[in-house]
Short mmCIF file of C-alpha atoms in Angstrom, two decimals:
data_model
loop_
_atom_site.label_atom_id
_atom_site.label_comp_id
_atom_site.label_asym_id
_atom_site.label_seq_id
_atom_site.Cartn_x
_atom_site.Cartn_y
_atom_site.Cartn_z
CA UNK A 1 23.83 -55.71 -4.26
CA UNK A 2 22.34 -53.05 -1.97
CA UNK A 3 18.99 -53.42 -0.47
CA UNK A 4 16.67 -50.29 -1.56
CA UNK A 5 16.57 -49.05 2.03
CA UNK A 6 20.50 -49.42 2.05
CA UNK A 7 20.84 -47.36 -1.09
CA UNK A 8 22.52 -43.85 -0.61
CA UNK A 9 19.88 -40.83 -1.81
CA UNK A 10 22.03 -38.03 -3.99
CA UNK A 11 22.34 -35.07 -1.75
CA UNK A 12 19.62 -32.55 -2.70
CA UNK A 13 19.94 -28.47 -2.17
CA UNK A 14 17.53 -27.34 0.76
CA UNK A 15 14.69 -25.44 -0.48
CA UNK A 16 15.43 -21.75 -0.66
CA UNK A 17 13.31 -19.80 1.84
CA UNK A 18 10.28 -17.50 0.61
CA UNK A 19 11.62 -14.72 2.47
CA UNK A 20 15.44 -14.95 1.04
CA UNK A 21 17.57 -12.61 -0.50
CA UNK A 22 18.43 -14.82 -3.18
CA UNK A 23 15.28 -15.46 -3.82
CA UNK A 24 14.76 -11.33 -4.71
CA UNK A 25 18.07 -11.57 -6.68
CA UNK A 26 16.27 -14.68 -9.02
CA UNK A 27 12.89 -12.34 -9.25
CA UNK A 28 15.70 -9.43 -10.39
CA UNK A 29 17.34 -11.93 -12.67
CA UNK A 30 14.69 -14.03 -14.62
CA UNK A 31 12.98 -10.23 -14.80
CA UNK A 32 16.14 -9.22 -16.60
CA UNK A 33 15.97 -11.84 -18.64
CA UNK A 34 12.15 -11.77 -20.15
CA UNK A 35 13.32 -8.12 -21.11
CA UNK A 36 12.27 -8.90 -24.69
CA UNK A 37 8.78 -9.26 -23.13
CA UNK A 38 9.11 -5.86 -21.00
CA UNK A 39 10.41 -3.88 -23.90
CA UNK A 40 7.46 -4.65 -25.94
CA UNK A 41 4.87 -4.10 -23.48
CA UNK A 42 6.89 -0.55 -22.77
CA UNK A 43 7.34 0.39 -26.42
CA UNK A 44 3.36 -0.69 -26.97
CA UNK A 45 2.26 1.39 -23.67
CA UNK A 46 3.51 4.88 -25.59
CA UNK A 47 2.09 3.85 -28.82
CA UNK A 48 -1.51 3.06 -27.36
CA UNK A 49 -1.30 6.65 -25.71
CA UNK A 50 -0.99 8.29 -29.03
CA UNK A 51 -3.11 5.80 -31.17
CA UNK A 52 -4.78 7.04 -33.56
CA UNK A 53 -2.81 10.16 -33.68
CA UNK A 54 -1.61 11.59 -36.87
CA UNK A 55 1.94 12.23 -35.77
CA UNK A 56 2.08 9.86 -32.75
CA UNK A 57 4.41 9.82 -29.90
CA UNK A 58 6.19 12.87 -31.25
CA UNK A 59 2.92 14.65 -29.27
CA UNK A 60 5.71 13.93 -26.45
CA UNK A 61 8.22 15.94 -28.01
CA UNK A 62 6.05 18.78 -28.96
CA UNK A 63 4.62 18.98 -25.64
CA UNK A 64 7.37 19.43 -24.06
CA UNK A 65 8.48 21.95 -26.37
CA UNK A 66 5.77 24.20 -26.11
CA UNK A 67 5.89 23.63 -21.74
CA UNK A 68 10.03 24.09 -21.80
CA UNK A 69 9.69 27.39 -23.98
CA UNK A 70 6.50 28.98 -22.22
CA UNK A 71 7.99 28.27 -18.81
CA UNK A 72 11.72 29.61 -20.10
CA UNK A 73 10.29 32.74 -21.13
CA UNK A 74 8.35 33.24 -18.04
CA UNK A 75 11.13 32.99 -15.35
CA UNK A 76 13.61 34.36 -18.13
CA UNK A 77 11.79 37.64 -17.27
CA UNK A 78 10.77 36.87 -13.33
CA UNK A 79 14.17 36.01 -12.26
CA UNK A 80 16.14 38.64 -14.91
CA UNK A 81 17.85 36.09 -16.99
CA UNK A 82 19.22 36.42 -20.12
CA UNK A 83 16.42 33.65 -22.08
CA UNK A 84 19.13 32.30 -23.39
CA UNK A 85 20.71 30.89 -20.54
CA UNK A 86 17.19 30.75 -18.57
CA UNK A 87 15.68 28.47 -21.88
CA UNK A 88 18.19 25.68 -22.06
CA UNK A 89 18.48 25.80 -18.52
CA UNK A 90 14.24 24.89 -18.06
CA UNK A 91 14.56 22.82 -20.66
CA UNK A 92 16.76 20.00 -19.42
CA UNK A 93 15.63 20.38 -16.27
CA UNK A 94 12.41 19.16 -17.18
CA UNK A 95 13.48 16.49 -19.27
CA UNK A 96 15.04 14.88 -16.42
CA UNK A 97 12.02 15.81 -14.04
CA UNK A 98 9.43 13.90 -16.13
CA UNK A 99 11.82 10.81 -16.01
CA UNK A 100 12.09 11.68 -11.86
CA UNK A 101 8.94 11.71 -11.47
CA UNK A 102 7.19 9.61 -13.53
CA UNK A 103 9.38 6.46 -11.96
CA UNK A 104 7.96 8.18 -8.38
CA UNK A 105 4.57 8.59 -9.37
CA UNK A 106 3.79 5.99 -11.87
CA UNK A 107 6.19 3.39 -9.64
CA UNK A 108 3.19 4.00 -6.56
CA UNK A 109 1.15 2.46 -9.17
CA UNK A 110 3.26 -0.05 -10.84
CA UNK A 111 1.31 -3.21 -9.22
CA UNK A 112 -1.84 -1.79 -8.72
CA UNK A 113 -1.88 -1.40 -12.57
CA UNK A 114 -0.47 -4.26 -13.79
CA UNK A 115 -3.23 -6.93 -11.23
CA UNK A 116 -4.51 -8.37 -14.22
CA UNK A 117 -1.08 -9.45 -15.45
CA UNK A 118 -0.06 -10.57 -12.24
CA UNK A 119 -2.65 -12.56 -10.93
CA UNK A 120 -2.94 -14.30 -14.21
CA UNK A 121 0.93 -14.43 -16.07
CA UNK A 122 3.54 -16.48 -14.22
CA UNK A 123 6.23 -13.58 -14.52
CA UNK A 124 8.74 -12.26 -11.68
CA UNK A 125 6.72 -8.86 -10.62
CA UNK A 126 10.27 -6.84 -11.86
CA UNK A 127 9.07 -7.53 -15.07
CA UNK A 128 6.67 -4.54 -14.11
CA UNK A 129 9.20 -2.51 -12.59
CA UNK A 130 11.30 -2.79 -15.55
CA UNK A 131 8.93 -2.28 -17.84
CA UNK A 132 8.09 1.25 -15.92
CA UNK A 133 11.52 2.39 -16.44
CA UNK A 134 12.05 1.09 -19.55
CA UNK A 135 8.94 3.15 -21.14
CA UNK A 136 9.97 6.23 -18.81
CA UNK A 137 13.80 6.26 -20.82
CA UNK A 138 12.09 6.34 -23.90
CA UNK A 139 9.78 9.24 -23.25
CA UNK A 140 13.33 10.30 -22.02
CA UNK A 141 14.83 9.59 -25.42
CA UNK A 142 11.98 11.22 -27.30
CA UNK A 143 12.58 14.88 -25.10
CA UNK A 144 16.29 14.80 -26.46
CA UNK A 145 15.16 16.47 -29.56
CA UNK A 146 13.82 19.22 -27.76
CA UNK A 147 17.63 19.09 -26.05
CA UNK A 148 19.18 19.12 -29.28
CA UNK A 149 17.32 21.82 -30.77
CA UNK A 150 17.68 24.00 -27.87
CA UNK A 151 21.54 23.45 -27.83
CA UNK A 152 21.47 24.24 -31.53
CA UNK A 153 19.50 27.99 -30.99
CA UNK A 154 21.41 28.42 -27.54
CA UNK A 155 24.95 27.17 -27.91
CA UNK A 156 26.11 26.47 -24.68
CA UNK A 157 29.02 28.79 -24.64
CA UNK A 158 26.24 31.83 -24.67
CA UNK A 159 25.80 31.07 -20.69
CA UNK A 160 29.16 30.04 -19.64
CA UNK A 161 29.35 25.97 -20.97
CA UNK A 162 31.41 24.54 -23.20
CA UNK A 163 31.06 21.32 -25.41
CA UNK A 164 33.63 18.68 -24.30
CA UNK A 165 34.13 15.44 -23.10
CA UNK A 166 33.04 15.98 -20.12
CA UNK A 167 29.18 15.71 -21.72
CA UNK A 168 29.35 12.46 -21.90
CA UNK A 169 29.01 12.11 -18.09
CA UNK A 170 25.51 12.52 -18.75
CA UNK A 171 25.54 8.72 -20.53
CA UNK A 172 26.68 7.14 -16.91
CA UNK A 173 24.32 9.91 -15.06
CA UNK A 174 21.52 8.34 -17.24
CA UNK A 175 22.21 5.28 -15.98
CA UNK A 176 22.54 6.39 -12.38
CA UNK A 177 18.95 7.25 -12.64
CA UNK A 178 17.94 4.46 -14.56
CA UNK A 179 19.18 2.32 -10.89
CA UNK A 180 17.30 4.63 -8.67
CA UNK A 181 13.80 4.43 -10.61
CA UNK A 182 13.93 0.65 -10.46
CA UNK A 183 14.86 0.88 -6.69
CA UNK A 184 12.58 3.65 -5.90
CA UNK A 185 9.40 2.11 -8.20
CA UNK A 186 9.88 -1.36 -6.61
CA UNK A 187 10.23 0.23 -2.97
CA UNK A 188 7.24 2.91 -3.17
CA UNK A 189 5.23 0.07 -5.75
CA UNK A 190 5.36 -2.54 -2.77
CA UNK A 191 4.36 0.00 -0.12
CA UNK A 192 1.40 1.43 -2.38
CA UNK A 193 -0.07 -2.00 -2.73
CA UNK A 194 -0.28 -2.54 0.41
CA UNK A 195 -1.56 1.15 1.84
CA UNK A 196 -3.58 2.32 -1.07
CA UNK A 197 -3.21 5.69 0.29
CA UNK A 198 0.03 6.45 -0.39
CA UNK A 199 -0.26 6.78 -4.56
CA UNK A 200 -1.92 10.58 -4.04
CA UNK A 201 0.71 11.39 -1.03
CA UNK A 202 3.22 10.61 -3.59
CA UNK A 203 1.67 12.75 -6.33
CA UNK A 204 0.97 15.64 -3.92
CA UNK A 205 4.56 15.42 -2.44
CA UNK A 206 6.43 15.20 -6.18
CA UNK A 207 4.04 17.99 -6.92
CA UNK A 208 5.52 19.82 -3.99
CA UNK A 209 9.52 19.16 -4.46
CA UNK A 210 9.02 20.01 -8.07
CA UNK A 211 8.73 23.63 -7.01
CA UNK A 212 11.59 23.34 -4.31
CA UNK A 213 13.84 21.86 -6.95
CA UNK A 214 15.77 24.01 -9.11
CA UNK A 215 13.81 22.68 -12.57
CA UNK A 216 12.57 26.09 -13.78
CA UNK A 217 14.42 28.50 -11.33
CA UNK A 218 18.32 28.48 -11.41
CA UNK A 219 20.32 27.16 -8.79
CA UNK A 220 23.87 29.13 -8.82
CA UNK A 221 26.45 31.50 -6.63
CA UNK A 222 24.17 34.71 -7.12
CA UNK A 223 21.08 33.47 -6.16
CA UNK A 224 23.13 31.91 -2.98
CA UNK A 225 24.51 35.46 -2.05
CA UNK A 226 21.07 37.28 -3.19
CA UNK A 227 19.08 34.56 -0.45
CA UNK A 228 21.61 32.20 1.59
CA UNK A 229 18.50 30.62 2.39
CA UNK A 230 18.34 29.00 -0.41
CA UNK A 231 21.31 27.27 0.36
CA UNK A 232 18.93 24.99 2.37
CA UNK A 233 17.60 23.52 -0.91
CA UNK A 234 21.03 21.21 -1.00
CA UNK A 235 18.96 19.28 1.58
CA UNK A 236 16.36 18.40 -1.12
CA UNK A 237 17.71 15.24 -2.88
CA UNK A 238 15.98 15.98 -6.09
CA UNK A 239 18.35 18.84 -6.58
CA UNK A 240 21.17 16.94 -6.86
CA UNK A 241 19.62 13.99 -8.94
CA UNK A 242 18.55 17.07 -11.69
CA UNK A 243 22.20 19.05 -11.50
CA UNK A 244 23.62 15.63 -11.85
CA UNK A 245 22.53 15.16 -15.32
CA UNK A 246 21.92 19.09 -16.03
CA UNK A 247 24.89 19.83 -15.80
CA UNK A 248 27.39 17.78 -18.64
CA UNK A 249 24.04 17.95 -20.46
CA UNK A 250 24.99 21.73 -20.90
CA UNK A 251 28.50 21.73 -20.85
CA UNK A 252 28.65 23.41 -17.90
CA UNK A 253 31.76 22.45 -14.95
CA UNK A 254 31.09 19.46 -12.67
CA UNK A 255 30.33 19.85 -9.30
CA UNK A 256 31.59 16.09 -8.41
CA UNK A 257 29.44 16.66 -4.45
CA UNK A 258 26.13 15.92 -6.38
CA UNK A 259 27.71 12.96 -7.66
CA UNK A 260 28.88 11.65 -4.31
CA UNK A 261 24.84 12.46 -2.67
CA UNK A 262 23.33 10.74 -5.47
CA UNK A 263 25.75 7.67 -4.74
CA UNK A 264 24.74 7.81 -1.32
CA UNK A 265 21.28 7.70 -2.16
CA UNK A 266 21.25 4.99 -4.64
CA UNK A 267 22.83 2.80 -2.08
CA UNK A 268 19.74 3.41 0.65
CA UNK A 269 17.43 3.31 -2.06
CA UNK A 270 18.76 -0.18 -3.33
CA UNK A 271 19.09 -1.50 0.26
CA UNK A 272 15.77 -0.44 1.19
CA UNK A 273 14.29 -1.83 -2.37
CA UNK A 274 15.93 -5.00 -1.79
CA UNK A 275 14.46 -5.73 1.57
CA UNK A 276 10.68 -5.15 0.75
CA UNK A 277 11.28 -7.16 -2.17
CA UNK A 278 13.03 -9.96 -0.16
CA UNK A 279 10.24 -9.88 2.92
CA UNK A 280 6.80 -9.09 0.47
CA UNK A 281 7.86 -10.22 -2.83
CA UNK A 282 5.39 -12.78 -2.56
CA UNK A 283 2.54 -11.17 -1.22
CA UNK A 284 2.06 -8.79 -3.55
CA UNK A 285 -0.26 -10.77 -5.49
CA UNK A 286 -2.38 -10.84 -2.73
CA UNK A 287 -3.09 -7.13 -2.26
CA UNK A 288 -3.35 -6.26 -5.83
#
């Protein structure tokens, strides 16, 4: 019989650091997995907007509606388009710039909002981040009736598209932007907690690519031959992020180099998402 101080210990894992990548890959993962508790919080966040109402969150769908038709009309007859190519055309594109930029300018605010919760539930803070996205793909969801109806008055052969299989690229694109709000929420979320100042630099600069994008005004080979200038807006990542999606969304051909920039992208955005999370995970329930 062994003495006690004889007695072999079982080996035992060394600690995992604070400042570890696998320690932002578990705050990722157990996130993930209380999703039934970030859905609900995300489903409830829309419904408390529009309590009350009579007709609820379809105020989402009628609003933008009434903004996609007003603004259609407007640079239907300021640029010279045909309204129905110039409708459809202002109509996704702000669909998919409310998702844009609500994960950029609501993600600046993601912590600061949610102190309460954190200082006081013992959750992963991606629960916050996913909850963000989550409730921006519904408001997401909710706009595609305004995409449905438009497609249904303006068929998209009546400005050059065509409905085929090639659509349903905008399922994956979807996703692709899904990835880069939860990258570019946690990034600019971590950074805003910490420098309070850079929540209304965010909402001035969004402010400010929304009328360099190509959401209202169309991006195409006239305009390019009418003002090569504007060839310089390829150097404004929004614009390929919108024609991404915009473009199976209307049946119109792929152009596969917005695809490969938006690839790019996601992988710095991930990266740089992954190392503030890894080196401040933990101190952001300090600053809040």
């Amino acid at each position: 019989m062994q003495s006690p101080s004889t007695v072999e210990q079982p080996d035992q894992a060394p600690p995992v650091p604070s400042r570890s990548f696998a320690r932002a890959r578990q705050d990722l993962t157990q996130g993930w997995r209380n999703r039934q508790l970030w859905a609900h919080l995300g489903w409830q966040d829309i419904k408390q907007q529009y309590r009350r109402s009579v007709i609820g969150p379809l105020w989402i769908t009628i609003s933008m509606a009434v903004t996609a038709t007003a603004l259609g009309i407007l640079y239907s007859g300021l640029m010279g388009q045909p309204l129905e190519r110039q409708l459809p055309y202002v109509a996704v594109g702000f669909i998919v710039w409310n998702f844009i930029g609500g994960c950029v300018n609501e993600g600046a605010n993601v912590f600061i909002a949610n102190e309460g919760l954190i200082k006081h539930l013992p959750a992963p803070i991606s629960v916050h981040v996913y909850r963000l996205v989550w409730r921006q793909t519904l408001l997401f969801l909710h706009n595609l009736v305004v995409y449905v109806a438009v497609l249904l008055i303006f068929p998209p052969w009546n400005y050059g598209g065509h409905i085929s299989f090639s659509m349903l690229l905008a399922v994956p694109a979807l996703l692709l932007l899904m990835v880069n709000g939860l990258a570019v929420s946690t990034f600019v979320g971590i950074v805003s907690t910490r420098f309070r100042d850079i929540p209304p630099i965010t909402g001035s600069v969004v402010q400010m690519l929304f009328f360099m994008t190509p959401v209202a005004w169309i991006y195409d080979s006239q305009l390019l031959h009418n003002s090569p200038r504007v060839k310089y807006a390829e150097l404004n990542p929004f614009l390929h992020y919108v024609e991404m999606i915009r473009q199976p969304m209307l049946g119109q051909p792929i152009v596969w180099r917005h695809w490969y920039v938006v690839l790019v992208a996601t992988v710095v955005l991930t990266g740089l998402a992954a190392i503030f999370l890894r080196n401040y995970r933990a101190r952001v329930s300090y600053w809040v």
